[in-house]
């Protein structure tokens, strides 16, 4: 595993790109160079002397730009920690630890289908950026058009982008899983072996995606979220139940797991 | 950072500080404050350790902390058999604190010896093994098994886990039970035995004295304070286990008080743990009578914390002309 | 804010919230959630009290908080004779917490009755008197003296002060001693008797059960956790008294756990105290099984805190369709 | 006692007027109208949701401007709380409780001598502002010239201002107490009865001032500092030892006390 780095990272820019949703650009050379799609970073919301909130917050690497030595984080303000981060302005610094965890693994020769819902698009853009397989398809879903994040950027990767909104305000009316169902249903049985689904989004969505892929016998990798204290494998706090009954540790064995490894009934 | 580099770093800092002093002071101070500490027959190169359960088995931290520069690592609590631990969620954040209910998940003693210990041993990292049993017999068996394993420098006996009891009482809250466990472990091995005390007691001194009498080389305290949190939206305890152990800055005043009390009622070394995030926190513990400290939750938040704590202690002692850790202690 | 105004404020808020609901729900909810609480024969108009030692005797707060709107005020602990309290410094800030070693400074029972009580009585403020003795006899004498004083609605027996002991053991850490004190007070007066428990114990249930058996109408918990702080520059404990009691958000997880435990081992009402600064904190305590709460340190930081806590509880219950406080409780 | 108010106060301006020393102007109508010299306010360093540091910080009212409905605070950054306050910018808000405590009391007909050292000038400018007795004298001391704060403003009050610096960089070389000693020494025994000394500054200075006044039998009032949790008389945390052995409560009985009431050996 390549190194992990704990750095005081300068904020290059921070923009509210949708209500309560921010795009944060950080100068973080070591992380930009070493990160792979699906990995995450731990960000300290406050200054070093601030002890409340105590823990760092995990965020997927949304994009890594090794040339500019920068990374991007796409996040939503949901509580105290994210609110504090959102208040920071360009030029100030954030303590950032990363890159952490195991990202998506690209099985040779398979055609990827990226399935993201809501903030689940965060790790997928990085993945779309680096995919060499240009037959890959991106399926993005949201409740409504305005919540479809980074659509333009996904399109610019040159991959095919399919969209589903629950209210039909853009693309297919309905859920991403319906689009995925149709995509997979259209494939020959043999062709399904050559497809891999990468998914990130709300738990119910990922559960449904995992179920679908199971039914179609299509390989599927999901990126899980859980409460984390360290992100390094020190505390064993980030356990989720596996199919064998043992626990998986999201920060070190994940956050990306083969969907079949996860006990979806206990998440 | 390699060991050599780390030492050079300390050296460099000292040189800088020293150059501000008169020649006389320089001669007087020699090579800076004495940082070595003895725990039974074990000598630590400095008094800053990593607390059990917050530093994995070592390699997890290696990228961000030079472990050879740290007094000792106390590895995650080990039991005879592997343990799966508690159902998630296992952690919850509280004001300046962390609740955990890991449930002592660990690989078991055999896997520890075969697959975790070698990494530490090869690097010459001073290693203390935190052990945990369901019965006095299991503690004894663990001590016997770990005895003479190359690379193990001491045992820390965790009698303070709130979830493990005998006869309905946790070992750590009853002086007699605590003494039994301590005595059995001391009998079963030649290693220095540190007993880690629970704060969930009315009278810390009676427990500390009991384990001292049973032959412990040192006590470490405190383990986490039993607490809980509730998710009011979901109307359910946050932790899968309902209760968890509170750690972090929030508990520092309680830990410090107990260390002060313990240091005044036993003659064996007292190791201070609980909420230490900075050198100034650690110095409070030395002043309260601790001979060494452990950094726990702070490492989770800030994996390099122990290194900065150590450097800060040296700087403070240097600036305030303390020659040894013992001089820091207040009163008798 | 006058009493009338405060009620109007609550009313106005409710009306607003209610207008969002269907007519059916409105009829169902009647006048909003039931906020009355009974402690023995005392009925409180709502479950939010001010904790002893953090609200003076009332007038000190009057400018910034409408006391008639609060469930009850628990005045500063009163002893037979006036007490000067501990030497300064008496307070120290800790991470998300406050250490205090006031040493139970108070005007004594006679001055309280003659010069403090009338102000509360005139305003019809529900008043609970926190009492503190050096011996069982003194507790009893205090209860007898305060009994039938117009304007006193209940007694809260402070057996948890770390600095007051009999036979070397604080009353609050020994079930037998605790029961003795509780029984003596219950005998000596006709008022509802709340016993305030110490968290510095191995087993909160044995104490809670002992005072229930002795006839207490309710238990309140927790008092402060014994802690300390050291000034490393001065190399001395910060507090004049060396040790002090830890309160504030830092201790909330511990208080919540003990309330959960106590609520599951006694049948009398349990009053939750410890680190409550917001409605969401208070709701955690109701879910853990508390029938009422006390706001302590938060009032020191934010004198209007209790009013906001109360309003927030009503809002939450309204939004989440709880009709009574009892429904908030998790499980049995 | 007039009312006390807990208000969310807008920062009108904040300036660093000397190294680590800030002048903060707050819009606080109720406090500006009701405060008297020597009273103080309790300021919350963080936002409402921030619980660390937990306590508010006490600061003297440095100036009150009822017309502009503003107050000023003069403070030095010494720790976490003051550092947080110093980071706040004009336009943002601070939670402020006040006016609190008992201020200086002006005995009718007496000529005031105001003696301030270091930050002790903070409450004295407000006092100088409102003095009707124009024969009053102000004695200000500091280690060196650059640490003499608000000199111009004291002069503008029209009162006589005497200055002492320990290094002699401005005014008399030496301590303020030496200047005071000379002032009082020059007075006839009878005239001393018509003088009152108001003092605020570091403890050793106030102790010396109290001693001098004792020797000359001159009335003296001092403004004390101590750790405070509430500022309202709720916690009894702010005790200092009195001459009778009982405790004085700085936040309610003070912060201004007759110097003779204080047990100077225990401070
Ligand atoms: C591997 C990983 C990658 C993530 N990537 C992103 C990302 O790219 N963008 C993004 O916006 N968020 C991401 N998250 C979630 C993000 O970490 C949480 O939203 C954040 O920690 C909340 O912090 P807070 O202080 O604002 O909220 P808190 O006040 O701590 O909590 C507010 C709410 O968020 C929930 N919450 C808290 N922590 C987490 C968590 N770790 N995971 C899920 N829910 C949580 C709480 O239960 C609560 O309901 C990721 C989480 C993980 C584990
Ligand atoms: C009535 C009163 C009026 C005051 N007026 C002013 C004023 O006008 N301008 C000004 O700059 N300061 C004033 N102070 C002092 C000011 O309150 C403290 O400097 C401030 O609380 C320190 O907060 P902090 O978080 O920055 O420091 P902390 O991190 O809390 O402490 C840093 C250092 O300051 C000391 N300290 C902390 N609190 C106090 C305190 N209340 N009094 C004295 N020392 C303390 C600590 O012991 C420590 O050494 C006043 C204090 C009182 C009691
Ligand atoms: C996640 C976690 C796991 C822990 N596991 C153990 C353990 O296995 N054995 C043990 O003796 N203590 C364990 N502890 C307790 C710590 O070693 C330490 O005593 C406690 O956390 C207080 O110190 P701190 O506030 O610095 O964390 C654990 C603590 C945490 C936070
Ligand atoms: C300054 C101070 C004084 C207190 N005095 C008393 C007292 O006289 N009697 C008592 O029973 N509890 C006393 N307490 C304890 C509180 O009533 C309360 O139990 C404790 O502070 C925990 O609640 P909190 O975290 O909300 O403050 C005092 C607490 C503080 C902070
Ligand atoms: S978050 Fe600590 S081990 Fe995963
Ligand atoms: S600071 Fe609380 S009583 Fe004075």
Coordinates of C-alpha atoms in Angstrom, one line a residue, chain A residues 1-6 42 44 48 51-57 80 95 97 226-241 245-247 249 252 266, chain B residues 53-56 59-61 63-64 76 84-98 102 105-106 247-249 277 281 297 299-304 308:
Chain A
X1 CA 0.0 0.0 0.0
X2 CA 1.4 3.4 -0.9
X3 CA 1.9 5.9 1.9
X4 CA -0.6 7.9 3.8
X5 CA 0.1 11.5 4.5
X6 CA -1.2 13.9 7.2
X42 CA -10.1 12.3 6.8
X44 CA -10.3 17.9 10.6
X48 CA -5.5 22.0 15.9
X51 CA -11.3 19.7 20.4
X52 CA -15.0 19.8 19.7
X53 CA -16.1 18.2 17.4
X54 CA -13.3 15.8 18.3
X55 CA -13.1 13.5 15.2
X56 CA -12.1 14.1 11.7
X57 CA -14.7 13.6 9.0
X80 CA -21.6 20.5 12.8
X95 CA -5.6 19.2 8.2
X97 CA -5.1 12.7 6.1
X226 CA -20.1 4.2 8.3
X227 CA -19.2 6.2 11.4
X228 CA -15.4 6.4 11.6
X229 CA -13.0 7.6 14.2
X230 CA -9.5 7.1 12.7
X231 CA -9.8 6.0 9.1
X232 CA -6.5 4.1 9.6
X233 CA -7.5 0.8 11.0
X234 CA -6.5 1.7 14.6
X235 CA -9.8 1.7 16.4
X236 CA -11.9 -1.0 14.7
X237 CA -14.9 1.3 15.0
X238 CA -16.0 1.2 11.4
X239 CA -17.3 -2.4 11.4
X240 CA -20.1 -3.5 9.1
X241 CA -21.6 -7.0 8.9
X245 CA -21.1 -13.0 10.0
X246 CA -17.6 -11.6 10.6
X247 CA -17.1 -7.9 10.5
X249 CA -13.7 -2.7 8.5
X252 CA -9.1 -0.4 5.7
X266 CA -27.9 -5.7 8.7
Chain B
X53 CA -6.9 -0.1 21.2
X54 CA -6.0 3.1 19.6
X55 CA -2.9 2.1 17.7
X56 CA -3.8 -1.2 16.2
X59 CA 1.8 -1.1 11.0
X60 CA -1.4 0.8 10.7
X61 CA 0.4 3.8 12.1
X63 CA 3.3 5.9 7.7
X64 CA 2.5 8.8 10.0
X76 CA -4.9 -3.9 21.1
X84 CA -15.5 -10.7 16.5
X85 CA -16.4 -7.8 18.7
X86 CA -19.8 -6.0 19.1
X87 CA -22.4 -5.3 16.4
X88 CA -22.1 -1.8 14.8
X89 CA -22.4 1.1 15.3
X90 CA -19.4 0.9 17.5
X91 CA -18.5 4.5 18.0
X92 CA -20.2 7.8 18.7
X93 CA -18.8 11.3 19.1
X94 CA -19.7 13.2 22.3
X95 CA -18.7 16.7 23.5
X96 CA -14.9 16.5 23.5
X97 CA -15.2 12.8 23.7
X98 CA -15.6 9.5 22.0
X102 CA -15.6 -2.2 20.0
X105 CA -12.4 -7.5 18.7
X106 CA -9.0 -9.1 18.2
X247 CA -12.5 8.5 26.2
X248 CA -10.8 11.7 25.0
X249 CA -10.3 15.2 26.3
X277 CA -3.8 15.3 23.4
X281 CA -1.9 17.5 29.2
X297 CA -8.0 8.8 21.5
X299 CA -3.9 9.2 18.1
X300 CA -7.2 8.4 16.4
X301 CA -7.8 12.0 15.6
X302 CA -4.2 12.9 14.9
X303 CA -2.0 9.9 14.2
X304 CA 1.2 11.8 14.9
X308 CA 4.3 15.9 19.3

